[in-house]
Amino acid sequence: MADQEDEELQMALRMSLQSSPPEAKRSKQREIAEESVEARNRRLQRELMASAAEKRIRAAAGNKTVSPAKPVCAREESRNESVPMAITTATVAKEEMSLPQLEKSRVLGCGEELSSVDAEQLFLMVFGSCVSKDVLAQWSNQGIRFSSDPETCMGLVQHEGGPCGVLATIQAYVLKYLLFFLDDFGKVKVNNPLYNLDQKKIYGSSNAASNNFASFTEDIKARALVHSMVEILFLCGSGKRAVIATIKVQCHDVEGSEADQHEMLAKALEGLSIASASDLQKILRVNTYSIQATAMHHLMEVLPVFRNRMGAMLFLISALLSRGLESVQDDRDDPSLPLVTAPFGHASQEIVNLLICGQAVPNVFDGRMDLGGGMFLKGIPMTPEIGFLSLLESLNLCKVGQHLKCPRWPIWVVGSESHYTVLFALDPAVQEENELEERESRIRRAFDAQDQSGGGGFISVEGFHQVLREMNINFPPERLDNLCSSGFIVWSEFWQALLDLDKGLGGLKDSSGLMGKKLFDLYHFNGIAKSVSNGTSAGGESPLQRPRLCKLSVVVPPRWTQEEFLADVVSSSSNDSSTRETGIVELNQPPQPPQHAPLVDCIRTRWPRAICSWIGDAPSIV
């Protein structure tokens, strides 16, 4: 039996050496009247290798029943898309690690080429036709690697400008696993409906995560990274598939420790460059997976490639191919523009949205905006796992919707004019509404349900009385007559009346001024390596170049009296940050004197009138 198995493996090896290069992969299947010789040889090679592997497993297990298995590098056929996706990492380790270990060069080097048509479309979609060498260099020299600095070792470090949108979004997902699922790596069902737990249940049962970031081992961080990458790719693939794009590199070049792998891979990639679509086609290899556990196993095998200098670009390509190039173009408002924006090579909002919600939509509002005549602007379709805040909203240049402001987990990608960073909390309860906030939300929903003005913010007297009955609100007769005198009720007038109505009558007035006050901590991570003023290198020669992690103490004052509300309306119209803080510091003094930075403006788009303070250097979002 052993002789027969060896003969089958050797036959497969001879066929792999004799066969022609694989045929180009096409985005759309075409009808093939007759199977080509090369395709037949590759199919027969996979069948022989699988057969030999299966026989060895049966022999080792004492002829126990073992399901047929494919080599890890074989492309999954479309028929596997019907297989349930709720497969855990533990299942992968148990089932797939029992396979005979194929030569690792087959894992890192296997995969299909893109067709010349797909390669051209992909390159133009990402970079356009007039991309500069500097932008290509930025995207070709950024790996997905954790910081070596103990203080920021849980963060991905960025050395090149441009790919920050990709790194920051991956970072946000990594934090989700490190902070809230650290003990459940073997039980997580990525992107599965059963995995989307009820938030109130989570808030009631979970404690705040630890801020001892240095305690995360390299293995834990690697697993969190792989879970995050696979979750994003399957999200882009609508839960049905993930495409993993790698570079054809012989695995014997990357054996040893992580440092050795990085050094040897750097040498192997030294002569490679991507300056055109033909370069992309020549070096790129893609594998498609419909089973998440198998994708995780393969990604763990090829993780050294993503850690190296082309990792960020490879992951972006993987996400685009997982979504499908045609689908990506359909998502966009203007598909003629490149996804990497000129002249500085920054990731566009479409890239960030693709990695956050699985669709390359260009806008950050909720749902779709109807422009009439069958034309729509596309926004965020659902509540994602992680969110997004933008400095541009504080400048009244855009409006971020509630889907992105209130994600499932308290982690946000923060966008400035030229950079993406990450804001996060250790306690999911920072997203909870307090008693009065929750009542305000319920009253607003009841009001909107009676709004027949097409979003004009006013309702009829009959609808108004229906809202009062549903919400158990009892205005004094003279106040009620005053509100109804015009024949319709505007939300702003109703809201002010509620602020002046006592809680016992169903209003929102709180004479203590304490209910509604929130105190919590936020952390901000900027992955780009830059000078840190309060640290120097050995000998004090120059400032340290490292990522930044900043802890912010946040106070959100109450707003439950009419005076408070009117004061806020006046102050929010001012661009002077000191004016915006006047009148609330005396009532709610934070632990540290209030401080201001552009990040604070982003935080206030999520928590209006928040007061922030920190120790040391100001958090930077550029």
Coordinates of C-alpha atoms in Angstrom, one line a residue:
M1 CA 0.0 0.0 0.0
A2 CA 2.8 2.4 0.9
D3 CA 4.4 1.8 -2.5
Q4 CA 1.2 2.5 -4.3
E5 CA 0.7 5.7 -2.3
D6 CA 4.2 6.9 -3.0
E7 CA 3.7 6.1 -6.7
E8 CA 0.5 8.2 -6.8
L9 CA 2.2 11.1 -5.1
Q10 CA 5.2 10.9 -7.4
M11 CA 2.9 10.8 -10.4
A12 CA 1.1 13.9 -9.2
L13 CA 4.4 15.6 -8.7
R14 CA 5.5 14.7 -12.3
M15 CA 2.3 16.0 -13.7
S16 CA 2.7 19.3 -11.7
L17 CA 6.2 19.8 -13.2
Q18 CA 5.1 18.9 -16.7
S19 CA 1.9 20.9 -16.9
S20 CA 1.6 24.3 -18.6
P21 CA 0.9 27.4 -16.5
P22 CA -2.7 27.5 -15.3
E23 CA -5.2 29.1 -17.5
A24 CA -6.2 32.7 -16.6
K25 CA -9.1 33.1 -14.2
R26 CA -12.1 35.0 -15.5
S27 CA -14.6 37.0 -13.6
K28 CA -17.5 35.4 -15.5
Q29 CA -17.6 31.7 -16.3
R30 CA -17.6 30.8 -20.0
E31 CA -19.0 27.7 -21.6
I32 CA -16.2 25.3 -22.5
A33 CA -17.1 22.6 -24.9
E34 CA -14.2 20.3 -24.1
E35 CA -11.9 20.1 -21.1
S36 CA -8.4 21.3 -22.0
V37 CA -5.4 18.9 -21.5
E38 CA -3.9 21.3 -18.9
A39 CA -7.1 21.6 -16.9
R40 CA -7.5 17.8 -17.0
N41 CA -4.0 17.3 -15.8
R42 CA -4.4 19.8 -12.9
R43 CA -7.7 18.1 -11.9
L44 CA -6.2 14.6 -12.0
Q45 CA -3.2 15.9 -10.0
R46 CA -5.5 17.2 -7.2
E47 CA -7.5 13.9 -7.2
L48 CA -4.3 11.8 -7.0
M49 CA -2.9 13.9 -4.1
A50 CA -6.2 13.8 -2.3
S51 CA -6.6 10.1 -2.8
A52 CA -3.1 9.4 -1.4
A53 CA -3.6 11.7 1.6
E54 CA -6.9 10.0 2.4
K55 CA -5.3 6.5 2.2
R56 CA -2.6 7.6 4.6
I57 CA -5.1 9.0 7.1
R58 CA -7.2 5.8 7.0
A59 CA -4.1 3.7 7.5
A60 CA -2.9 5.8 10.5
A61 CA -6.4 5.8 12.1
G62 CA -6.7 2.0 11.9
N63 CA -9.1 2.1 8.9
K64 CA -11.5 4.5 10.7
T65 CA -13.9 6.4 8.4
V66 CA -12.4 9.7 7.2
S67 CA -14.1 12.1 4.9
P68 CA -12.3 12.8 1.7
A69 CA -10.3 16.0 1.9
K70 CA -8.8 18.4 -0.6
P71 CA -5.3 19.8 -0.5
V72 CA -5.5 23.2 1.3
C73 CA -4.2 25.0 -1.8
A74 CA -6.9 23.6 -4.1
R75 CA -9.6 26.1 -5.2
E76 CA -12.9 25.3 -3.6
E77 CA -15.5 24.4 -6.2
S78 CA -18.7 26.4 -6.5
R79 CA -20.8 23.5 -5.3
N80 CA -19.3 23.9 -1.8
E81 CA -21.1 27.2 -1.4
S82 CA -24.2 25.3 -0.1
V83 CA -22.2 24.0 2.9
P84 CA -23.2 25.6 6.2
M85 CA -20.7 28.2 7.3
A86 CA -21.0 27.8 11.1
I87 CA -17.6 26.0 11.4
T88 CA -15.4 26.9 14.3
T89 CA -11.6 27.3 14.4
A90 CA -11.4 24.3 16.7
T91 CA -13.0 22.2 13.9
V92 CA -10.4 23.4 11.5
A93 CA -7.6 22.5 13.9
K94 CA -9.1 19.0 14.5
E95 CA -9.9 18.1 11.0
E96 CA -7.5 19.9 8.7
M97 CA -4.4 19.6 10.8
S98 CA -4.8 15.8 10.7
L99 CA -4.0 15.9 7.0
P100 CA -0.4 15.0 5.9
Q101 CA 1.5 18.2 5.8
L102 CA 2.1 19.0 2.2
E103 CA 5.2 20.8 1.2
K104 CA 4.6 24.4 2.3
S105 CA 5.8 25.9 -0.9
R106 CA 2.6 24.4 -2.4
V107 CA 0.5 26.4 0.0
L108 CA 2.1 29.8 -0.5
G109 CA 2.7 29.4 -4.2
C110 CA -0.6 27.8 -5.2
G111 CA -3.6 29.6 -6.6
E112 CA -4.9 30.8 -9.9
E113 CA -3.8 33.7 -12.0
L114 CA -6.1 36.6 -12.8
S115 CA -7.0 36.9 -16.5
S116 CA -5.4 39.9 -18.3
V117 CA -8.9 41.5 -18.5
D118 CA -9.4 41.2 -14.7
A119 CA -5.9 42.3 -13.9
E120 CA -6.4 45.4 -16.1
Q121 CA -9.8 46.2 -14.6
L122 CA -8.5 45.7 -11.0
F123 CA -5.4 47.9 -11.5
L124 CA -7.4 50.7 -13.1
M125 CA -10.1 50.5 -10.4
V126 CA -7.6 50.8 -7.6
F127 CA -5.0 53.2 -9.0
G128 CA -6.4 54.7 -12.2
S129 CA -4.4 55.3 -15.4
C130 CA -2.1 58.1 -14.2
V131 CA -0.8 56.8 -10.9
S132 CA 2.5 58.1 -9.7
K133 CA 5.5 56.0 -8.7
D134 CA 5.4 57.4 -5.2
V135 CA 1.8 56.2 -4.7
L136 CA 2.6 52.8 -6.0
A137 CA 5.6 52.6 -3.7
Q138 CA 3.5 53.6 -0.7
W139 CA 1.0 50.7 -1.4
S140 CA 3.8 48.2 -2.3
N141 CA 5.8 48.8 0.9
Q142 CA 3.2 48.5 3.7
G143 CA 2.8 45.2 5.5
I144 CA 0.2 44.2 8.2
R145 CA 2.4 44.0 11.2
F146 CA 1.9 44.7 14.9
S147 CA 4.0 47.4 16.7
S148 CA 7.1 46.2 18.5
D149 CA 6.6 49.0 21.1
P150 CA 5.2 47.5 24.3
E151 CA 2.8 50.3 24.9
T152 CA 1.2 49.9 21.5
C153 CA 1.9 46.2 20.8
M154 CA -1.8 45.5 20.2
G155 CA -1.8 48.0 17.2
L156 CA -0.8 47.7 13.6
V157 CA 2.1 50.0 12.7
Q158 CA 2.1 52.1 9.6
H159 CA 5.3 53.3 7.9
E160 CA 4.0 54.5 4.6
G161 CA 1.3 57.1 3.9
G162 CA -1.8 56.0 2.0
P163 CA -2.9 52.5 3.2
C164 CA -4.0 53.8 6.6
G165 CA -7.7 53.3 5.6
V166 CA -7.0 49.6 5.2
L167 CA -4.9 49.2 8.3
A168 CA -7.2 51.3 10.5
T169 CA -10.2 49.2 9.6
I170 CA -8.4 45.9 10.1
Q171 CA -7.2 47.3 13.4
A172 CA -10.7 48.0 14.5
Y173 CA -11.8 44.4 13.9
V174 CA -8.6 43.1 15.7
L175 CA -9.6 45.2 18.7
K176 CA -13.0 43.7 18.7
Y177 CA -11.5 40.2 19.1
L178 CA -8.8 41.2 21.5
L179 CA -11.1 43.1 23.8
F180 CA -14.4 41.3 23.7
F181 CA -13.8 37.7 22.4
L182 CA -10.4 36.9 23.8
D183 CA -11.7 33.7 25.4
D184 CA -13.9 32.6 22.5
F185 CA -11.5 32.2 19.6
G186 CA -12.4 28.5 19.3
K187 CA -16.1 29.2 19.5
V188 CA -16.5 32.2 17.2
K189 CA -18.7 31.7 14.1
V190 CA -17.5 34.6 12.0
N191 CA -20.2 36.7 10.3
N192 CA -22.9 34.1 11.2
P193 CA -26.3 35.4 12.3
L194 CA -26.1 33.4 15.5
Y195 CA -22.9 35.3 16.2
N196 CA -24.6 38.7 16.3
L197 CA -25.5 38.6 20.0
D198 CA -28.1 40.9 21.5
Q199 CA -26.3 44.0 22.7
K200 CA -28.4 44.5 25.9
K201 CA -27.6 40.9 26.9
I202 CA -23.9 41.7 26.4
Y203 CA -24.0 44.9 28.3
G204 CA -25.7 43.2 31.2
S205 CA -23.3 40.3 31.5
S206 CA -19.9 41.5 30.4
N207 CA -17.4 43.5 32.2
A208 CA -15.1 46.1 30.7
A209 CA -12.1 44.7 28.9
S210 CA -8.6 44.9 30.4
N211 CA -6.3 47.7 29.4
N212 CA -3.3 45.5 29.9
F213 CA -2.5 45.5 26.2
A214 CA 1.0 44.2 26.7
S215 CA -0.4 40.9 28.0
F216 CA -1.5 39.8 24.5
T217 CA 0.8 37.1 23.2
E218 CA 2.0 37.0 19.6
D219 CA -0.1 33.9 19.0
I220 CA -3.2 35.6 20.3
K221 CA -2.6 38.7 18.2
A222 CA -2.0 36.5 15.1
R223 CA -5.3 34.6 15.7
A224 CA -7.2 37.9 16.2
L225 CA -5.7 39.2 13.0
V226 CA -6.7 36.1 11.0
H227 CA -10.2 36.1 12.4
S228 CA -10.5 39.8 11.6
M229 CA -9.3 39.4 8.0
V230 CA -11.5 36.4 7.3
E231 CA -14.5 38.2 8.8
I232 CA -14.0 41.2 6.6
L233 CA -13.5 39.1 3.4
F234 CA -16.6 37.0 4.0
L235 CA -18.5 40.3 4.7
C236 CA -17.3 41.6 1.3
G237 CA -18.4 38.3 -0.2
S238 CA -21.9 38.6 1.3
G239 CA -21.2 35.7 3.6
K240 CA -20.8 33.2 0.8
R241 CA -17.2 33.4 -0.2
A242 CA -13.8 35.0 0.5
V243 CA -11.0 35.4 -2.0
I244 CA -7.4 35.5 -0.6
A245 CA -4.9 37.1 -2.9
T246 CA -1.2 36.3 -2.3
I247 CA 2.1 36.4 -4.1
K248 CA 3.7 33.2 -5.4
V249 CA 6.5 32.7 -2.9
Q250 CA 8.2 29.4 -2.1
C251 CA 7.5 28.6 1.5
H252 CA 11.0 27.1 2.2
D253 CA 12.1 30.8 1.9
V254 CA 10.1 31.7 5.0
E255 CA 10.8 29.0 7.6
G256 CA 12.0 29.9 11.1
S257 CA 11.0 32.6 13.5
E258 CA 8.8 35.6 12.6
A259 CA 11.9 37.8 12.3
D260 CA 13.6 35.2 10.1
Q261 CA 10.4 34.9 8.0
H262 CA 10.2 38.7 7.5
E263 CA 13.8 39.0 6.5
M264 CA 13.8 36.1 4.1
L265 CA 10.5 37.1 2.6
A266 CA 11.8 40.6 2.1
K267 CA 14.7 39.2 0.1
A268 CA 12.4 37.0 -1.9
L269 CA 10.2 40.0 -2.7
E270 CA 13.1 42.4 -3.3
G271 CA 13.0 42.2 -7.1
L272 CA 9.2 42.4 -7.4
S273 CA 7.4 45.6 -8.3
I274 CA 3.8 46.5 -9.3
A275 CA 3.8 49.3 -11.8
S276 CA 1.2 48.0 -14.2
A277 CA -1.7 45.5 -14.6
S278 CA 0.7 43.0 -16.3
D279 CA 2.9 43.1 -13.1
L280 CA -0.2 42.4 -11.1
Q281 CA -1.2 39.4 -13.2
K282 CA 2.3 38.0 -13.2
I283 CA 2.9 37.8 -9.4
L284 CA -0.7 37.5 -8.0
R285 CA -2.3 34.2 -7.1
V286 CA -5.8 33.9 -5.8
N287 CA -7.8 31.2 -3.9
T288 CA -11.5 31.3 -3.3
Y289 CA -13.2 29.8 -0.2
S290 CA -16.8 29.2 0.7
I291 CA -16.0 27.6 4.1
Q292 CA -14.7 30.1 6.6
A293 CA -12.8 27.6 8.7
T294 CA -10.8 26.5 5.6
A295 CA -10.1 30.2 4.7
M296 CA -8.8 30.8 8.3
H297 CA -6.5 27.8 8.0
H298 CA -5.1 28.9 4.7
L299 CA -4.7 32.6 5.8
M300 CA -2.7 31.5 8.9
E301 CA -0.4 29.6 6.5
V302 CA 0.2 32.6 4.3
L303 CA 0.2 35.2 7.1
P304 CA 4.0 35.8 6.6
V305 CA 3.2 37.1 3.1
F306 CA 0.7 39.7 4.5
R307 CA 3.1 40.7 7.2
N308 CA 5.6 41.7 4.6
R309 CA 5.8 44.8 2.4
M310 CA 2.8 44.2 0.1
G311 CA 0.3 43.0 2.8
A312 CA -2.0 46.1 2.8
M313 CA -2.3 46.0 -1.0
L314 CA -2.9 42.3 -1.1
F315 CA -5.7 42.6 1.5
L316 CA -7.4 45.4 -0.4
I317 CA -7.2 43.3 -3.6
S318 CA -8.6 40.3 -1.6
A319 CA -11.6 42.4 -0.4
L320 CA -12.3 43.7 -3.9
L321 CA -12.2 40.2 -5.4
S322 CA -14.3 38.9 -2.6
R323 CA -17.0 41.5 -3.4
G324 CA -16.6 41.0 -7.1
L325 CA -15.2 43.7 -9.4
E326 CA -18.6 44.3 -11.1
S327 CA -20.3 44.6 -7.8
V328 CA -17.8 47.0 -6.5
Q329 CA -18.4 49.3 -9.5
D330 CA -22.1 49.0 -9.0
D331 CA -21.8 50.1 -5.4
R332 CA -20.1 53.4 -6.4
D333 CA -21.6 56.7 -7.4
D334 CA -18.7 57.4 -9.8
P335 CA -16.9 54.2 -10.9
S336 CA -14.6 56.2 -13.2
L337 CA -12.5 57.5 -10.3
P338 CA -9.8 55.4 -8.8
L339 CA -10.3 54.0 -5.3
V340 CA -6.9 55.3 -4.2
T341 CA -7.2 59.0 -4.4
A342 CA -4.7 61.3 -6.2
P343 CA -2.3 62.9 -5.6
F344 CA -1.3 61.5 -2.2
G345 CA -2.6 57.9 -2.6
H346 CA -5.0 57.9 0.3
A347 CA -7.7 55.2 0.7
S348 CA -11.0 56.6 -0.4
Q349 CA -14.2 56.4 1.7
E350 CA -15.4 53.6 -0.6
I351 CA -12.4 51.4 0.5
V352 CA -13.1 52.1 4.2
N353 CA -16.9 51.4 3.7
L354 CA -16.2 48.2 1.8
L355 CA -14.1 46.9 4.7
I356 CA -16.6 48.1 7.3
C357 CA -19.9 47.0 5.8
G358 CA -19.0 44.8 2.8
Q359 CA -20.1 47.3 0.2
A360 CA -18.0 50.0 -1.6
V361 CA -20.6 52.7 -1.2
P362 CA -19.2 56.2 -1.2
N363 CA -21.4 57.8 1.5
V364 CA -21.7 57.5 5.3
F365 CA -25.4 58.3 5.9
D366 CA -27.9 55.5 6.6
G367 CA -29.5 53.7 3.7
R368 CA -30.2 55.3 0.4
M369 CA -31.0 58.9 -0.6
D370 CA -33.7 59.2 -3.3
L371 CA -32.8 61.9 -5.8
G372 CA -35.9 61.3 -7.9
G373 CA -36.2 59.9 -11.4
G374 CA -34.9 56.5 -10.3
M375 CA -31.6 57.9 -9.0
F376 CA -30.2 57.1 -5.6
L377 CA -27.2 57.9 -3.5
K378 CA -26.0 54.9 -1.6
G379 CA -25.1 54.9 2.1
I380 CA -24.5 52.3 4.8
P381 CA -27.2 49.6 4.6
M382 CA -27.1 48.2 8.1
T383 CA -25.5 48.5 11.6
P384 CA -21.9 47.1 11.2
E385 CA -19.7 45.5 13.8
I386 CA -17.4 48.6 14.0
G387 CA -18.2 52.2 13.3
F388 CA -16.9 55.4 11.7
L389 CA -16.6 59.0 12.8
S390 CA -15.5 61.9 10.7
L391 CA -13.8 65.2 11.3
L392 CA -15.6 66.4 8.2
E393 CA -19.0 66.2 10.0
S394 CA -17.8 68.7 12.6
L395 CA -17.1 71.0 9.7
N396 CA -20.6 70.4 8.3
L397 CA -19.2 68.8 5.2
C398 CA -21.0 65.4 5.6
K399 CA -23.4 63.7 8.0
V400 CA -22.5 60.3 9.5
G401 CA -25.6 58.2 10.1
Q402 CA -26.6 56.2 13.2
H403 CA -25.5 52.9 11.7
L404 CA -21.8 54.0 11.8
K405 CA -22.1 56.1 14.9
C406 CA -23.7 53.3 16.9
P407 CA -22.0 50.1 15.8
R408 CA -22.4 46.7 17.6
W409 CA -19.1 47.3 19.4
P410 CA -17.6 50.5 20.8
I411 CA -14.9 50.8 18.2
W412 CA -14.7 53.5 15.5
V413 CA -12.5 54.3 12.6
V414 CA -11.8 58.0 12.7
G415 CA -11.4 59.9 9.4
S416 CA -9.7 63.2 9.0
E417 CA -8.9 65.0 5.8
S418 CA -5.8 62.8 5.1
H419 CA -5.6 60.0 7.6
Y420 CA -7.5 57.2 9.4
T421 CA -7.1 56.3 13.0
V422 CA -9.1 54.2 15.6
L423 CA -11.1 55.2 18.7
F424 CA -12.3 52.6 21.1
A425 CA -13.8 52.0 24.6
L426 CA -13.2 49.0 26.8
D427 CA -16.7 48.9 28.1
P428 CA -19.6 48.3 25.7
A429 CA -21.9 50.3 28.1
V430 CA -20.6 53.6 26.7
Q431 CA -23.1 53.0 23.9
E432 CA -26.0 52.5 26.3
E433 CA -28.6 55.2 26.5
N434 CA -29.5 56.4 30.0
E435 CA -33.1 56.6 31.2
L436 CA -33.8 60.0 29.8
E437 CA -32.0 59.4 26.5
E438 CA -33.9 56.2 26.0
R439 CA -37.2 58.0 26.7
E440 CA -36.3 60.8 24.3
S441 CA -35.6 58.2 21.6
R442 CA -39.0 56.5 22.1
I443 CA -40.9 59.8 22.0
R444 CA -39.0 60.8 18.8
R445 CA -39.9 57.4 17.2
A446 CA -43.6 57.9 18.1
F447 CA -43.5 61.4 16.7
D448 CA -41.9 60.3 13.4
A449 CA -44.5 57.6 13.0
Q450 CA -47.1 60.3 12.8
D451 CA -45.1 62.6 10.6
Q452 CA -46.8 62.7 7.2
S453 CA -44.8 65.7 5.9
G454 CA -42.1 63.6 4.2
G455 CA -39.6 64.3 6.9
G456 CA -40.5 68.0 7.5
G457 CA -40.6 67.5 11.3
F458 CA -44.2 68.4 12.1
I459 CA -47.4 66.4 12.7
S460 CA -51.1 67.1 12.8
V461 CA -53.0 67.8 16.0
E462 CA -54.7 64.4 15.8
G463 CA -51.3 62.7 15.4
F464 CA -50.0 64.8 18.3
H465 CA -52.7 63.5 20.7
Q466 CA -51.9 60.0 19.6
V467 CA -48.2 60.5 20.6
L468 CA -49.3 61.9 24.0
R469 CA -51.5 58.8 24.6
E470 CA -48.8 56.4 23.6
M471 CA -46.1 58.0 25.6
N472 CA -48.2 58.9 28.7
I473 CA -47.4 62.6 28.4
N474 CA -49.8 65.0 30.3
F475 CA -49.4 68.6 29.5
P476 CA -51.3 71.2 31.5
P477 CA -54.4 72.4 29.5
E478 CA -53.0 75.9 28.8
R479 CA -49.7 74.5 27.5
L480 CA -51.5 71.9 25.4
D481 CA -53.7 74.6 23.8
N482 CA -50.7 76.7 23.1
L483 CA -48.9 73.8 21.3
C484 CA -52.0 73.0 19.2
S485 CA -53.0 76.6 18.4
S486 CA -51.4 76.6 14.9
G487 CA -53.0 73.4 13.7
F488 CA -49.8 71.4 13.6
I489 CA -47.0 70.6 16.0
V490 CA -43.3 71.1 15.1
W491 CA -40.8 68.8 16.8
S492 CA -38.5 71.5 18.0
E493 CA -41.4 73.2 19.9
F494 CA -42.6 69.8 21.3
W495 CA -39.0 69.0 22.4
Q496 CA -38.6 72.3 24.3
A497 CA -42.0 71.7 26.0
L498 CA -40.9 68.2 27.1
L499 CA -37.6 69.7 28.5
D500 CA -39.8 72.0 30.7
L501 CA -42.3 69.3 31.7
D502 CA -41.6 67.4 34.9
K503 CA -40.7 63.7 34.7
G504 CA -43.8 62.8 36.7
L505 CA -46.0 64.1 33.9
G506 CA -44.1 62.3 31.2
G507 CA -41.6 65.0 30.4
L508 CA -37.8 65.2 30.6
K509 CA -37.2 67.8 33.2
D510 CA -34.8 66.8 35.9
S511 CA -34.4 69.4 38.7
S512 CA -31.2 67.7 40.0
G513 CA -29.3 68.3 36.7
L514 CA -27.5 65.0 37.3
M515 CA -29.5 62.5 35.3
G516 CA -28.1 62.2 31.8
K517 CA -24.5 62.9 32.9
K518 CA -22.1 60.3 31.5
L519 CA -18.5 59.6 32.5
F520 CA -16.3 57.2 30.6
D521 CA -12.9 56.6 29.1
L522 CA -11.9 56.3 25.4
Y523 CA -8.7 55.2 23.8
H524 CA -7.3 56.6 20.6
F525 CA -4.7 54.7 18.5
N526 CA -2.8 56.3 15.6
G527 CA -0.8 53.6 13.9
I528 CA 1.5 55.8 11.9
A529 CA 5.1 55.9 13.3
K530 CA 5.9 59.4 14.1
S531 CA 7.9 61.5 16.6
V532 CA 6.9 61.4 20.2
S533 CA 7.9 64.5 22.1
N534 CA 8.1 63.0 25.6
G535 CA 10.4 60.2 24.6
T536 CA 13.9 59.9 23.1
S537 CA 16.0 57.2 21.6
A538 CA 19.0 55.7 23.4
G539 CA 21.5 58.5 24.2
G540 CA 18.8 61.2 23.7
E541 CA 19.8 61.8 20.1
S542 CA 16.3 62.1 18.5
P543 CA 12.6 61.6 19.4
L544 CA 11.2 58.2 19.2
Q545 CA 9.3 57.1 16.1
R546 CA 6.4 55.0 17.1
P547 CA 2.6 54.7 17.0
R548 CA 0.6 56.7 19.6
L549 CA -2.0 55.4 22.1
C550 CA -3.8 58.1 24.1
K551 CA -6.4 57.6 26.9
L552 CA -9.1 60.3 27.1
S553 CA -11.4 61.0 30.0
V554 CA -14.8 62.0 28.7
V555 CA -17.6 63.8 30.5
V556 CA -21.0 64.3 28.7
P557 CA -23.1 66.8 30.6
P558 CA -26.9 66.5 30.9
R559 CA -29.2 68.5 28.7
W560 CA -32.6 68.3 30.4
T561 CA -33.6 71.8 31.0
Q562 CA -34.8 74.4 28.5
E563 CA -32.0 76.7 29.5
E564 CA -29.4 74.0 28.9
F565 CA -31.0 73.2 25.5
L566 CA -31.1 76.8 24.4
A567 CA -27.5 77.3 25.6
D568 CA -26.3 74.4 23.5
V569 CA -28.1 75.6 20.4
V570 CA -26.3 78.9 20.7
S571 CA -22.9 77.3 21.5
S572 CA -23.0 74.7 18.8
S573 CA -23.3 77.4 16.1
S574 CA -20.0 78.8 17.2
N575 CA -16.7 77.5 15.9
D576 CA -14.8 78.6 19.0
S577 CA -14.1 75.5 21.1
S578 CA -13.8 77.6 24.3
T579 CA -17.3 79.1 23.7
R580 CA -18.7 75.6 23.2
E581 CA -17.5 74.6 26.6
T582 CA -18.7 77.7 28.5
G583 CA -21.5 77.1 30.9
I584 CA -21.1 73.4 31.3
V585 CA -17.6 73.1 32.9
E586 CA -18.8 74.6 36.2
L587 CA -21.7 72.2 36.5
N588 CA -19.7 69.1 35.6
Q589 CA -16.0 69.6 36.2
P590 CA -14.0 66.7 34.7
P591 CA -11.0 65.1 36.5
Q592 CA -8.6 67.1 34.3
P593 CA -9.1 70.6 32.8
P594 CA -11.0 70.3 29.5
Q595 CA -8.7 70.2 26.5
H596 CA -9.3 70.5 22.8
A597 CA -7.9 68.8 19.7
P598 CA -9.5 67.9 16.4
L599 CA -10.3 64.4 17.8
V600 CA -12.6 66.0 20.3
D601 CA -14.6 67.5 17.5
C602 CA -15.0 64.0 16.1
I603 CA -16.1 62.6 19.5
R604 CA -18.7 65.4 19.8
T605 CA -20.4 64.2 16.6
R606 CA -21.1 61.0 18.6
W607 CA -21.6 62.5 22.1
P608 CA -22.7 66.2 21.6
R609 CA -21.0 68.6 24.1
A610 CA -18.6 66.0 25.3
I611 CA -15.7 67.4 27.4
C612 CA -12.4 65.5 27.0
S613 CA -9.1 65.6 28.8
W614 CA -5.9 63.5 28.7
I615 CA -2.3 63.4 30.0
G616 CA 0.7 64.0 27.9
D617 CA 0.7 64.8 24.1
A618 CA -2.6 65.6 22.5
P619 CA -4.1 62.8 20.4
S620 CA -3.4 63.2 16.7
I621 CA -5.7 62.2 13.9
V622 CA -3.2 63.2 11.2

